[in-house]
PDB file of C-alpha atoms in Angstrom:
ATOM      1  CA  MET R   2     -20.252  26.001 -13.013  1.00 41.00           C
ATOM      2  CA  THR R   3     -19.955  22.500 -14.480  1.00 42.00           C
ATOM      3  CA  ALA R   4     -22.358  20.026 -12.922  1.00 44.00           C
ATOM      4  CA  VAL R   5     -20.829  16.970 -11.297  1.00 40.00           C
ATOM      5  CA  PRO R   6     -22.216  13.808 -13.000  1.00 40.00           C
ATOM      6  CA  THR R   7     -24.176  11.543 -10.751  1.00 39.00           C
ATOM      7  CA  VAL R   8     -23.376   7.856 -10.454  1.00 38.00           C
ATOM      8  CA  VAL R   9     -26.452   5.708 -10.871  1.00 40.00           C
ATOM      9  CA  ALA R  10     -26.568   2.823  -8.407  1.00 47.00           C
ATOM     10  CA  THR R  11     -26.668  -0.576 -10.091  1.00 51.00           C
ATOM     11  CA  PRO R  12     -27.685  -3.898  -8.606  1.00 67.00           C
ATOM     12  CA  HIS R  13     -25.059  -6.518  -7.919  1.00 78.00           C
ATOM     13  CA  PRO R  14     -26.844  -9.857  -7.588  1.00 84.00           C
ATOM     14  CA  TYR R  15     -23.647 -11.896  -7.385  1.00 88.00           C
ATOM     15  CA  TYR R  16     -22.529  -9.906  -4.336  1.00 90.00           C
ATOM     16  CA  ASP R  17     -25.888 -10.581  -2.656  1.00 90.00           C
ATOM     17  CA  ARG R  18     -25.275 -14.340  -3.047  1.00 91.00           C
ATOM     18  CA  LEU R  19     -21.669 -14.001  -1.990  1.00 92.00           C
ATOM     19  CA  ILE R  20     -22.572 -12.162   1.229  1.00 93.00           C
ATOM     20  CA  GLU R  21     -25.256 -14.708   2.057  1.00 93.00           C
ATOM     21  CA  ALA R  22     -22.709 -17.520   1.640  1.00 94.00           C
ATOM     22  CA  GLY R  23     -20.271 -15.688   3.906  1.00 93.00           C
ATOM     23  CA  ARG R  24     -22.922 -15.268   6.599  1.00 93.00           C
ATOM     24  CA  ALA R  25     -24.098 -18.884   6.420  1.00 91.00           C
ATOM     25  CA  ASN R  26     -21.847 -20.337   9.172  1.00 87.00           C
ATOM     26  CA  GLY R  27     -21.445 -17.386  11.509  1.00 90.00           C
ATOM     27  CA  PRO R  28     -18.901 -14.542  11.720  1.00 95.00           C
ATOM     28  CA  VAL R  29     -15.138 -14.907  11.509  1.00 96.00           C
ATOM     29  CA  THR R  30     -12.858 -12.861  13.742  1.00 97.00           C
ATOM     30  CA  VAL R  31     -10.973 -10.247  11.739  1.00 97.00           C
ATOM     31  CA  ALA R  32      -8.116  -8.038  13.034  1.00 98.00           C
ATOM     32  CA  VAL R  33      -8.686  -4.543  11.720  1.00 97.00           C
ATOM     33  CA  ALA R  34      -5.366  -2.707  11.620  1.00 97.00           C
ATOM     34  CA  HIS R  35      -5.411   0.952  12.602  1.00 97.00           C
ATOM     35  CA  PRO R  36      -9.110   1.850  12.022  1.00 96.00           C
ATOM     36  CA  CYS R  37      -8.660   5.546  12.843  1.00 96.00           C
ATOM     37  CA  ASP R  38     -11.130   7.135  10.467  1.00 94.00           C
ATOM     38  CA  ARG R  39     -14.795   6.960   9.688  1.00 94.00           C
ATOM     39  CA  TYR R  40     -14.409   4.814   6.548  1.00 92.00           C
ATOM     40  CA  ALA R  41     -12.417   2.077   8.240  1.00 93.00           C
ATOM     41  CA  LEU R  42     -14.801   1.950  11.226  1.00 95.00           C
ATOM     42  CA  GLU R  43     -17.892   1.912   9.011  1.00 94.00           C
ATOM     43  CA  ALA R  44     -16.498  -0.983   6.986  1.00 93.00           C
ATOM     44  CA  ALA R  45     -15.913  -3.031  10.088  1.00 95.00           C
ATOM     45  CA  LEU R  46     -19.236  -2.102  11.689  1.00 96.00           C
ATOM     46  CA  ASP R  47     -21.257  -2.767   8.526  1.00 95.00           C
ATOM     47  CA  ALA R  48     -19.779  -6.258   8.178  1.00 95.00           C
ATOM     48  CA  ALA R  49     -20.285  -6.935  11.873  1.00 96.00           C
ATOM     49  CA  ARG R  50     -23.858  -5.757  11.807  1.00 95.00           C
ATOM     50  CA  ILE R  51     -24.936  -8.379   9.242  1.00 94.00           C
ATOM     51  CA  GLY R  52     -22.994 -11.203  10.912  1.00 94.00           C
ATOM     52  CA  LEU R  53     -20.085 -11.531   8.479  1.00 96.00           C
ATOM     53  CA  ILE R  54     -17.190 -10.727  10.813  1.00 96.00           C
ATOM     54  CA  THR R  55     -16.349 -10.115  14.448  1.00 97.00           C
ATOM     55  CA  PRO R  56     -13.987  -7.096  14.273  1.00 97.00           C
ATOM     56  CA  LEU R  57     -10.993  -6.857  16.582  1.00 98.00           C
ATOM     57  CA  LEU R  58      -9.932  -3.191  16.384  1.00 98.00           C
ATOM     58  CA  VAL R  59      -6.132  -2.763  16.661  1.00 98.00           C
ATOM     59  CA  GLY R  60      -4.859   0.760  17.020  1.00 97.00           C
ATOM     60  CA  PRO R  61      -4.473   3.825  19.295  1.00 97.00           C
ATOM     61  CA  ALA R  62      -7.578   3.673  21.512  1.00 97.00           C
ATOM     62  CA  ALA R  63      -7.959   7.407  21.913  1.00 97.00           C
ATOM     63  CA  ARG R  64      -7.782   8.027  18.165  1.00 97.00           C
ATOM     64  CA  ILE R  65     -10.215   5.246  17.398  1.00 97.00           C
ATOM     65  CA  HIS R  66     -12.764   6.523  19.913  1.00 97.00           C
ATOM     66  CA  ALA R  67     -12.332  10.115  18.667  1.00 97.00           C
ATOM     67  CA  ALA R  68     -12.953   8.998  15.058  1.00 96.00           C
ATOM     68  CA  ALA R  69     -16.051   7.012  16.159  1.00 97.00           C
ATOM     69  CA  ASP R  70     -17.428   9.950  18.146  1.00 97.00           C
ATOM     70  CA  ALA R  71     -16.851  12.430  15.313  1.00 97.00           C
ATOM     71  CA  ALA R  72     -18.695  10.090  12.921  1.00 95.00           C
ATOM     72  CA  GLY R  73     -21.470   9.248  15.370  1.00 96.00           C
ATOM     73  CA  LEU R  74     -20.575   5.549  15.350  1.00 96.00           C
ATOM     74  CA  ASP R  75     -21.152   3.218  18.300  1.00 96.00           C
ATOM     75  CA  ILE R  76     -18.149   0.887  18.730  1.00 96.00           C
ATOM     76  CA  GLY R  77     -18.898   0.025  22.342  1.00 94.00           C
ATOM     77  CA  ALA R  78     -19.604  -3.642  21.557  1.00 93.00           C
ATOM     78  CA  LEU R  79     -16.302  -4.150  19.689  1.00 95.00           C
ATOM     79  CA  ARG R  80     -13.047  -5.392  21.258  1.00 96.00           C
ATOM     80  CA  LEU R  81     -10.148  -2.988  21.022  1.00 97.00           C
ATOM     81  CA  VAL R  82      -6.422  -3.639  21.303  1.00 97.00           C
ATOM     82  CA  ASP R  83      -4.521  -0.445  22.114  1.00 97.00           C
ATOM     83  CA  THR R  84      -1.301   0.410  20.188  1.00 97.00           C
ATOM     84  CA  ALA R  85       0.908   3.475  19.973  1.00 96.00           C
ATOM     85  CA  HIS R  86       0.963   4.179  16.237  1.00 96.00           C
ATOM     86  CA  SER R  87       0.216   2.771  12.765  1.00 95.00           C
ATOM     87  CA  HIS R  88       3.362   0.602  12.534  1.00 96.00           C
ATOM     88  CA  ALA R  89       2.616  -0.892  15.903  1.00 97.00           C
ATOM     89  CA  SER R  90      -0.999  -1.461  14.820  1.00 97.00           C
ATOM     90  CA  ALA R  91       0.134  -3.452  11.735  1.00 97.00           C
ATOM     91  CA  ALA R  92       2.623  -5.500  13.771  1.00 97.00           C
ATOM     92  CA  ARG R  93       0.143  -6.292  16.538  1.00 98.00           C
ATOM     93  CA  ALA R  94      -2.665  -7.199  14.082  1.00 97.00           C
ATOM     94  CA  VAL R  95      -0.322  -9.714  12.384  1.00 98.00           C
ATOM     95  CA  GLU R  96       0.723 -10.993  15.808  1.00 97.00           C
ATOM     96  CA  LEU R  97      -2.911 -11.654  16.722  1.00 97.00           C
ATOM     97  CA  VAL R  98      -3.274 -13.763  13.612  1.00 97.00           C
ATOM     98  CA  ARG R  99      -0.141 -15.704  14.462  1.00 96.00           C
ATOM     99  CA  GLU R 100      -1.557 -16.285  17.939  1.00 96.00           C
ATOM    100  CA  GLY R 101      -4.720 -17.753  16.405  1.00 95.00           C
ATOM    101  CA  LYS R 102      -6.914 -14.888  17.698  1.00 97.00           C
ATOM    102  CA  ALA R 103      -7.984 -13.728  14.231  1.00 97.00           C
ATOM    103  CA  ALA R 104      -8.542 -15.605  10.974  1.00 96.00           C
ATOM    104  CA  ALA R 105      -8.196 -12.639   8.620  1.00 97.00           C
ATOM    105  CA  LEU R 106      -6.760  -9.105   8.416  1.00 97.00           C
ATOM    106  CA  MET R 107      -8.450  -5.887   7.321  1.00 96.00           C
ATOM    107  CA  LYS R 108      -6.660  -2.724   6.400  1.00 96.00           C
ATOM    108  CA  GLY R 109      -7.781   0.306   8.348  1.00 95.00           C
ATOM    109  CA  SER R 110      -6.659   3.894   7.782  1.00 94.00           C
ATOM    110  CA  LEU R 111      -2.900   3.154   7.602  1.00 94.00           C
ATOM    111  CA  HIS R 112      -1.023   3.016   4.326  1.00 92.00           C
ATOM    112  CA  THR R 113      -1.064  -0.339   2.478  1.00 91.00           C
ATOM    113  CA  ASP R 114       2.745  -0.510   2.559  1.00 92.00           C
ATOM    114  CA  GLU R 115       2.737  -0.403   6.356  1.00 94.00           C
ATOM    115  CA  LEU R 116       0.379  -3.325   6.645  1.00 95.00           C
ATOM    116  CA  MET R 117       2.149  -5.320   3.972  1.00 95.00           C
ATOM    117  CA  GLY R 118       5.493  -4.653   5.604  1.00 95.00           C
ATOM    118  CA  ALA R 119       4.287  -6.384   8.741  1.00 96.00           C
ATOM    119  CA  VAL R 120       2.729  -9.199   6.741  1.00 97.00           C
ATOM    120  CA  VAL R 121       5.910 -10.040   4.774  1.00 96.00           C
ATOM    121  CA  ALA R 122       8.361  -9.639   7.715  1.00 95.00           C
ATOM    122  CA  ALA R 123      10.731 -12.622   7.584  1.00 91.00           C
ATOM    123  CA  THR R 124      10.382 -13.951  11.130  1.00 94.00           C
ATOM    124  CA  THR R 125       7.187 -12.331  12.457  1.00 95.00           C
ATOM    125  CA  GLY R 126       5.004 -12.071   9.346  1.00 96.00           C
ATOM    126  CA  LEU R 127       2.473 -14.265   7.574  1.00 96.00           C
ATOM    127  CA  ARG R 128       4.349 -15.290   4.418  1.00 95.00           C
ATOM    128  CA  THR R 129       4.031 -18.690   2.809  1.00 94.00           C
ATOM    129  CA  ALA R 130       5.894 -20.241  -0.089  1.00 94.00           C
ATOM    130  CA  ARG R 131       3.458 -18.532  -2.425  1.00 95.00           C
ATOM    131  CA  ARG R 132       3.932 -14.990  -3.723  1.00 96.00           C
ATOM    132  CA  LEU R 133       1.387 -12.525  -2.342  1.00 97.00           C
ATOM    133  CA  SER R 134      -0.989 -11.099  -4.933  1.00 97.00           C
ATOM    134  CA  HIS R 135      -4.173  -9.063  -5.147  1.00 97.00           C
ATOM    135  CA  CYS R 136      -7.496  -9.998  -6.799  1.00 97.00           C
ATOM    136  CA  PHE R 137     -10.551  -7.898  -7.524  1.00 96.00           C
ATOM    137  CA  VAL R 138     -13.689  -9.979  -7.603  1.00 96.00           C
ATOM    138  CA  MET R 139     -15.849  -7.858  -9.931  1.00 95.00           C
ATOM    139  CA  ASP R 140     -19.644  -7.857 -10.174  1.00 93.00           C
ATOM    140  CA  VAL R 141     -20.149  -6.233 -13.581  1.00 92.00           C
ATOM    141  CA  PRO R 142     -23.664  -5.188 -14.662  1.00 91.00           C
ATOM    142  CA  GLY R 143     -24.776  -7.162 -17.699  1.00 87.00           C
ATOM    143  CA  ARG R 144     -22.451 -10.104 -17.044  1.00 89.00           C
ATOM    144  CA  SER R 145     -23.991 -13.436 -16.041  1.00 86.00           C
ATOM    145  CA  GLU R 146     -21.016 -14.371 -13.818  1.00 90.00           C
ATOM    146  CA  PRO R 147     -18.367 -12.584 -11.717  1.00 93.00           C
ATOM    147  CA  LEU R 148     -14.961 -11.643 -13.029  1.00 96.00           C
ATOM    148  CA  ILE R 149     -11.601 -11.877 -11.226  1.00 98.00           C
ATOM    149  CA  ILE R 150      -8.925  -9.339 -12.214  1.00 98.00           C
ATOM    150  CA  THR R 151      -5.336  -9.733 -10.986  1.00 97.00           C
ATOM    151  CA  ASP R 152      -2.878  -8.214 -10.003  1.00 96.00           C
ATOM    152  CA  ALA R 153      -3.992  -4.625  -9.530  1.00 94.00           C
ATOM    153  CA  ALA R 154      -2.507  -3.632  -6.214  1.00 93.00           C
ATOM    154  CA  ILE R 155       0.585  -5.580  -5.042  1.00 95.00           C
ATOM    155  CA  ASN R 156       3.036  -6.706  -7.755  1.00 96.00           C
ATOM    156  CA  ILE R 157       4.127  -3.752  -9.889  1.00 96.00           C
ATOM    157  CA  ILE R 158       6.013  -5.425 -12.719  1.00 97.00           C
ATOM    158  CA  PRO R 159       5.888  -9.158 -11.910  1.00 98.00           C
ATOM    159  CA  THR R 160       8.394 -11.624 -13.285  1.00 97.00           C
ATOM    160  CA  LEU R 161       7.330 -14.821 -14.984  1.00 98.00           C
ATOM    161  CA  ALA R 162       7.804 -16.787 -11.756  1.00 97.00           C
ATOM    162  CA  GLU R 163       5.732 -14.208  -9.852  1.00 98.00           C
ATOM    163  CA  LYS R 164       3.017 -14.359 -12.519  1.00 98.00           C
ATOM    164  CA  ARG R 165       2.828 -18.105 -12.046  1.00 98.00           C
ATOM    165  CA  ASP R 166       1.903 -17.538  -8.382  1.00 98.00           C
ATOM    166  CA  ILE R 167      -0.421 -14.678  -9.274  1.00 98.00           C
ATOM    167  CA  VAL R 168      -2.280 -16.941 -11.709  1.00 98.00           C
ATOM    168  CA  GLN R 169      -2.432 -19.863  -9.237  1.00 98.00           C
ATOM    169  CA  ASN R 170      -3.670 -17.628  -6.420  1.00 98.00           C
ATOM    170  CA  ALA R 171      -6.507 -16.412  -8.663  1.00 98.00           C
ATOM    171  CA  ILE R 172      -7.422 -19.928  -9.722  1.00 98.00           C
ATOM    172  CA  ASP R 173      -7.521 -21.125  -6.124  1.00 97.00           C
ATOM    173  CA  LEU R 174      -9.766 -18.165  -5.238  1.00 97.00           C
ATOM    174  CA  ALA R 175     -12.122 -19.002  -8.140  1.00 97.00           C
ATOM    175  CA  HIS R 176     -12.467 -22.528  -6.791  1.00 97.00           C
ATOM    176  CA  VAL R 177     -13.270 -21.298  -3.248  1.00 96.00           C
ATOM    177  CA  LEU R 178     -15.900 -19.014  -4.795  1.00 96.00           C
ATOM    178  CA  ARG R 179     -17.231 -22.015  -6.742  1.00 94.00           C
ATOM    179  CA  PHE R 180     -16.830 -20.687 -10.285  1.00 95.00           C
ATOM    180  CA  GLU R 181     -18.411 -23.051 -12.777  1.00 91.00           C
ATOM    181  CA  GLY R 182     -15.214 -23.723 -14.753  1.00 94.00           C
ATOM    182  CA  VAL R 183     -12.167 -21.486 -14.328  1.00 98.00           C
ATOM    183  CA  ARG R 184     -11.102 -19.916 -17.634  1.00 98.00           C
ATOM    184  CA  VAL R 185      -8.019 -17.704 -17.392  1.00 98.00           C
ATOM    185  CA  ALA R 186      -7.068 -15.146 -20.035  1.00 98.00           C
ATOM    186  CA  ILE R 187      -3.506 -13.860 -19.893  1.00 98.00           C
ATOM    187  CA  LEU R 188      -3.980 -10.331 -21.203  1.00 98.00           C
ATOM    188  CA  ALA R 189      -1.820  -8.314 -23.593  1.00 97.00           C
ATOM    189  CA  ALA R 190      -2.508  -5.701 -26.243  1.00 95.00           C
ATOM    190  CA  VAL R 191      -2.622  -8.334 -28.974  1.00 95.00           C
ATOM    191  CA  GLU R 192      -3.362 -12.027 -29.268  1.00 95.00           C
ATOM    192  CA  THR R 193      -0.165 -13.060 -31.037  1.00 95.00           C
ATOM    193  CA  VAL R 194       3.264 -13.645 -29.566  1.00 96.00           C
ATOM    194  CA  SER R 195       5.767 -10.874 -30.371  1.00 96.00           C
ATOM    195  CA  ASP R 196       9.374 -10.496 -29.250  1.00 95.00           C
ATOM    196  CA  LYS R 197       8.719  -6.730 -29.094  1.00 96.00           C
ATOM    197  CA  MET R 198       6.042  -7.242 -26.355  1.00 97.00           C
ATOM    198  CA  PRO R 199       7.411  -9.169 -23.360  1.00 96.00           C
ATOM    199  CA  SER R 200       3.936  -9.623 -21.948  1.00 97.00           C
ATOM    200  CA  THR R 201       2.987 -11.808 -24.882  1.00 98.00           C
ATOM    201  CA  ILE R 202       5.995 -14.055 -24.334  1.00 98.00           C
ATOM    202  CA  ASP R 203       5.082 -14.371 -20.618  1.00 98.00           C
ATOM    203  CA  ALA R 204       1.546 -15.254 -21.629  1.00 98.00           C
ATOM    204  CA  ALA R 205       2.665 -18.015 -23.911  1.00 98.00           C
ATOM    205  CA  ALA R 206       5.030 -19.348 -21.266  1.00 98.00           C
ATOM    206  CA  LEU R 207       2.304 -19.400 -18.621  1.00 98.00           C
ATOM    207  CA  CYS R 208       0.045 -21.372 -20.899  1.00 98.00           C
ATOM    208  CA  LYS R 209       2.799 -23.935 -21.470  1.00 98.00           C
ATOM    209  CA  MET R 210       3.365 -24.085 -17.712  1.00 98.00           C
ATOM    210  CA  ALA R 211      -0.278 -25.019 -17.339  1.00 98.00           C
ATOM    211  CA  ASP R 212       0.202 -27.727 -19.983  1.00 97.00           C
ATOM    212  CA  ARG R 213       3.091 -29.155 -17.926  1.00 97.00           C
ATOM    213  CA  GLY R 214       1.207 -29.100 -14.598  1.00 97.00           C
ATOM    214  CA  GLN R 215       3.090 -26.124 -13.112  1.00 98.00           C
ATOM    215  CA  ILE R 216      -0.248 -24.275 -12.923  1.00 98.00           C
ATOM    216  CA  THR R 217      -3.325 -26.333 -12.092  1.00 98.00           C
ATOM    217  CA  GLY R 218      -7.030 -26.115 -11.713  1.00 98.00           C
ATOM    218  CA  ALA R 219      -7.991 -24.069 -14.775  1.00 98.00           C
ATOM    219  CA  ILE R 220      -7.818 -23.688 -18.540  1.00 98.00           C
ATOM    220  CA  LEU R 221      -5.411 -20.954 -19.659  1.00 98.00           C
ATOM    221  CA  ASP R 222      -5.118 -19.060 -22.950  1.00 98.00           C
ATOM    222  CA  GLY R 223      -2.941 -16.160 -23.922  1.00 96.00           C
ATOM    223  CA  PRO R 224      -1.876 -13.796 -25.042  1.00 98.00           C
ATOM    224  CA  LEU R 225      -5.384 -12.437 -25.468  1.00 97.00           C
ATOM    225  CA  ALA R 226      -6.434  -8.843 -26.005  1.00 97.00           C
ATOM    226  CA  MET R 227      -9.249  -7.618 -23.706  1.00 96.00           C
ATOM    227  CA  ASP R 228     -11.926  -7.744 -26.407  1.00 96.00           C
ATOM    228  CA  ASN R 229     -11.321 -11.314 -27.528  1.00 94.00           C
ATOM    229  CA  ALA R 230     -10.889 -12.487 -23.933  1.00 97.00           C
ATOM    230  CA  ILE R 231     -14.426 -11.574 -22.877  1.00 95.00           C
ATOM    231  CA  ASP R 232     -16.478 -11.073 -26.045  1.00 94.00           C
ATOM    232  CA  PRO R 233     -17.375 -14.205 -28.077  1.00 94.00           C
ATOM    233  CA  GLN R 234     -17.988 -12.215 -31.274  1.00 95.00           C
ATOM    234  CA  ALA R 235     -14.605 -10.502 -31.039  1.00 95.00           C
ATOM    235  CA  ALA R 236     -12.932 -13.893 -30.535  1.00 94.00           C
ATOM    236  CA  ALA R 237     -14.803 -15.360 -33.499  1.00 94.00           C
ATOM    237  CA  VAL R 238     -13.809 -12.444 -35.763  1.00 94.00           C
ATOM    238  CA  LYS R 239     -10.140 -13.064 -34.899  1.00 92.00           C
ATOM    239  CA  GLY R 240     -10.600 -16.835 -35.553  1.00 93.00           C
ATOM    240  CA  LEU R 241      -9.664 -17.756 -31.969  1.00 94.00           C
ATOM    241  CA  ASP R 242     -10.897 -21.293 -31.241  1.00 89.00           C
ATOM    242  CA  SER R 243     -10.362 -21.996 -27.544  1.00 92.00           C
ATOM    243  CA  PRO R 244     -12.526 -22.638 -24.458  1.00 94.00           C
ATOM    244  CA  VAL R 245     -11.220 -19.400 -22.929  1.00 97.00           C
ATOM    245  CA  ALA R 246     -11.386 -16.843 -25.748  1.00 96.00           C
ATOM    246  CA  GLY R 247     -14.610 -14.868 -25.461  1.00 95.00           C
ATOM    247  CA  ARG R 248     -15.510 -16.631 -22.186  1.00 96.00           C
ATOM    248  CA  ALA R 249     -12.744 -15.791 -19.695  1.00 97.00           C
ATOM    249  CA  ASN R 250     -13.770 -15.281 -16.063  1.00 97.00           C
ATOM    250  CA  VAL R 251     -10.225 -14.651 -14.707  1.00 98.00           C
ATOM    251  CA  LEU R 252      -8.210 -11.856 -16.311  1.00 98.00           C
ATOM    252  CA  VAL R 253      -4.474 -11.637 -15.633  1.00 98.00           C
ATOM    253  CA  ALA R 254      -3.053  -8.208 -16.367  1.00 98.00           C
ATOM    254  CA  PRO R 255       0.556  -7.853 -17.635  1.00 97.00           C
ATOM    255  CA  ASP R 256       1.375  -5.416 -14.780  1.00 97.00           C
ATOM    256  CA  LEU R 257      -0.167  -3.527 -11.882  1.00 97.00           C
ATOM    257  CA  GLU R 258      -0.864  -0.338 -13.871  1.00 97.00           C
ATOM    258  CA  ALA R 259      -2.852  -2.199 -16.505  1.00 97.00           C
ATOM    259  CA  GLY R 260      -4.773  -4.226 -13.925  1.00 97.00           C
ATOM    260  CA  ASN R 261      -5.539  -1.209 -11.796  1.00 96.00           C
ATOM    261  CA  MET R 262      -6.784   0.872 -14.720  1.00 96.00           C
ATOM    262  CA  LEU R 263      -8.917  -2.052 -16.004  1.00 97.00           C
ATOM    263  CA  ALA R 264     -10.566  -2.620 -12.628  1.00 95.00           C
ATOM    264  CA  LYS R 265     -11.198   1.092 -12.007  1.00 94.00           C
ATOM    265  CA  SER R 266     -12.533   1.631 -15.521  1.00 95.00           C
ATOM    266  CA  LEU R 267     -15.099  -1.123 -14.937  1.00 95.00           C
ATOM    267  CA  THR R 268     -15.967   0.383 -11.538  1.00 91.00           C
ATOM    268  CA  PHE R 269     -16.315   4.040 -12.447  1.00 91.00           C
ATOM    269  CA  MET R 270     -17.456   3.815 -16.093  1.00 93.00           C
ATOM    270  CA  ALA R 271     -19.466   0.561 -16.197  1.00 91.00           C
ATOM    271  CA  GLY R 272     -21.013   0.585 -12.719  1.00 90.00           C
ATOM    272  CA  ALA R 273     -19.130  -2.497 -11.539  1.00 91.00           C
ATOM    273  CA  ALA R 274     -18.415  -3.214  -7.901  1.00 90.00           C
ATOM    274  CA  ALA R 275     -14.955  -4.448  -6.927  1.00 92.00           C
ATOM    275  CA  ALA R 276     -14.244  -6.597  -3.870  1.00 93.00           C
ATOM    276  CA  GLY R 277     -10.532  -6.552  -3.139  1.00 94.00           C
ATOM    277  CA  ILE R 278      -8.552  -9.354  -1.431  1.00 96.00           C
ATOM    278  CA  VAL R 279      -4.888 -10.203  -1.013  1.00 97.00           C
ATOM    279  CA  LEU R 280      -3.920 -13.867  -1.322  1.00 97.00           C
ATOM    280  CA  GLY R 281      -0.805 -15.929  -0.685  1.00 96.00           C
ATOM    281  CA  ALA R 282      -0.427 -15.188   3.049  1.00 96.00           C
ATOM    282  CA  ARG R 283      -1.459 -17.488   5.905  1.00 95.00           C
ATOM    283  CA  VAL R 284      -4.760 -15.644   6.067  1.00 96.00           C
ATOM    284  CA  PRO R 285      -6.709 -13.444   3.595  1.00 96.00           C
ATOM    285  CA  LEU R 286      -6.135  -9.698   3.705  1.00 97.00           C
ATOM    286  CA  ILE R 287      -9.038  -7.321   3.104  1.00 95.00           C
ATOM    287  CA  LEU R 288      -8.009  -4.096   1.369  1.00 89.00           C
ATOM    288  CA  THR R 289     -10.832  -1.582   1.317  1.00 80.00           C
ATOM    289  CA  SER R 290     -10.791   1.915  -0.138  1.00 78.00           C
ATOM    290  CA  ARG R 291     -12.601   5.056   0.793  1.00 76.00           C
ATOM    291  CA  ALA R 292     -14.079   5.043  -2.691  1.00 76.00           C
ATOM    292  CA  ASP R 293     -15.595   1.550  -2.229  1.00 80.00           C
ATOM    293  CA  SER R 294     -19.345   1.200  -2.077  1.00 82.00           C
ATOM    294  CA  VAL R 295     -20.958  -0.475   0.896  1.00 86.00           C
ATOM    295  CA  ALA R 296     -21.690  -3.499  -1.329  1.00 86.00           C
ATOM    296  CA  ALA R 297     -18.009  -3.763  -2.311  1.00 88.00           C
ATOM    297  CA  ARG R 298     -16.830  -3.500   1.296  1.00 91.00           C
ATOM    298  CA  LEU R 299     -19.230  -6.201   2.433  1.00 93.00           C
ATOM    299  CA  ALA R 300     -18.327  -8.414  -0.519  1.00 93.00           C
ATOM    300  CA  SER R 301     -14.602  -8.030   0.321  1.00 95.00           C
ATOM    301  CA  CYS R 302     -15.365  -9.227   3.818  1.00 95.00           C
ATOM    302  CA  ALA R 303     -17.452 -12.103   2.461  1.00 95.00           C
ATOM    303  CA  VAL R 304     -14.618 -13.264   0.181  1.00 96.00           C
ATOM    304  CA  ALA R 305     -12.210 -13.137   3.133  1.00 96.00           C
ATOM    305  CA  VAL R 306     -14.603 -15.106   5.332  1.00 96.00           C
ATOM    306  CA  LEU R 307     -15.032 -17.839   2.686  1.00 96.00           C
ATOM    307  CA  LEU R 308     -11.267 -18.026   2.201  1.00 96.00           C
ATOM    308  CA  ALA R 309     -10.564 -18.075   5.920  1.00 95.00           C
ATOM    309  CA  ARG R 310     -12.998 -20.971   6.429  1.00 94.00           C
ATOM    310  CA  HIS R 311     -11.469 -22.870   3.514  1.00 92.00           C
ATOM    311  CA  GLN R 312      -7.948 -22.377   4.929  1.00 88.00           C
ATOM    312  CA  LEU R 313      -9.060 -23.482   8.399  1.00 84.00           C
ATOM    313  CA  ALA R 314     -10.766 -26.568   6.965  1.00 85.00           C
ATOM    314  CA  SER R 315      -7.657 -27.428   4.909  1.00 78.00           C
ATOM    315  CA  ALA R 316      -5.408 -26.996   7.961  1.00 74.00           C
ATOM    316  CA  THR R 317      -7.673 -29.208  10.039  1.00 73.00           C
ATOM    317  CA  ALA R 318      -7.738 -31.887   7.338  1.00 71.00           C
ATOM    318  CA  SER R 319      -3.923 -31.793   7.018  1.00 64.00           C
ATOM    319  CA  ALA R 320      -3.499 -32.097  10.787  1.00 65.00           C
ATOM    320  CA  SER R 321      -5.898 -35.019  10.852  1.00 63.00           C
ATOM    321  CA  VAL R 322      -3.986 -36.853   8.127  1.00 68.00           C
ATOM    322  CA  ALA R 323      -0.613 -36.155   9.845  1.00 66.00           C
ATOM    323  CA  GLY R 324      -1.996 -37.506  13.134  1.00 67.00           C
ATOM    324  CA  ARG R 325      -2.983 -40.891  11.749  1.00 66.00           C
TER     325      ARG R 325
END
């Protein structure tokens, strides 16, 4: 019988700092949509226990209590909003955000498509003018700074216009997380523009959009292959002279499959932890997975808390200016 390889736990110092920053000003109320299994309940309870979030459980009460009892989890201190089924859970969680009763959303045990369907609903959802996109905030052992990878979960084959929003969402996130300089690499298989590889043409166009002020807040370069995006020596060998090549801290994948494989390769082969967040809606959306470590779940909540506070502060400032 073949032995199953063990995964050696690795420290994630950036996540420790991120979680402390999230806890600094008290918990944020988060609507947890359909937390009907152990993993969803543990994610909410762990974040509540350390003062990151105040969970508002939204789902069938009997199923939630049964899942908690089966897992030996005490949810007696948590508020619960009863719903009939998963679609109703998603709709009610979104409604609670619209009512101002929650500042972020967390996916429970329902399918991502169900939650996103409620989020993007035309009249009852949480859409903004910005395209929704997903970011992984990666804490990679051996790296001196975190790494954002986008989009690995929402946009399957994004158009150029959608990539513009994907890039801007990631840049805005990097600023909220206080990256010291935001350096965006638009990834492809090669670092030269080729009419046979549409991703390279999109990369070049995105860089020109940044030059023209259509994307702001960062330095962009692309197309860049993965090696010369993050490794200074690889960039030097290729003769790439730019402030991004070899030093990128935001990686924009050409499509969802590439982004997803990149993030999961770092997680399962390099010992990285990945905090997932969806941007572009009125509030941040926390997407956790059963395979996530406790550190990654808590870091996802911390990212959402920091984003929620930033959005609330921006809304308050805008209202103050409008009222003058």
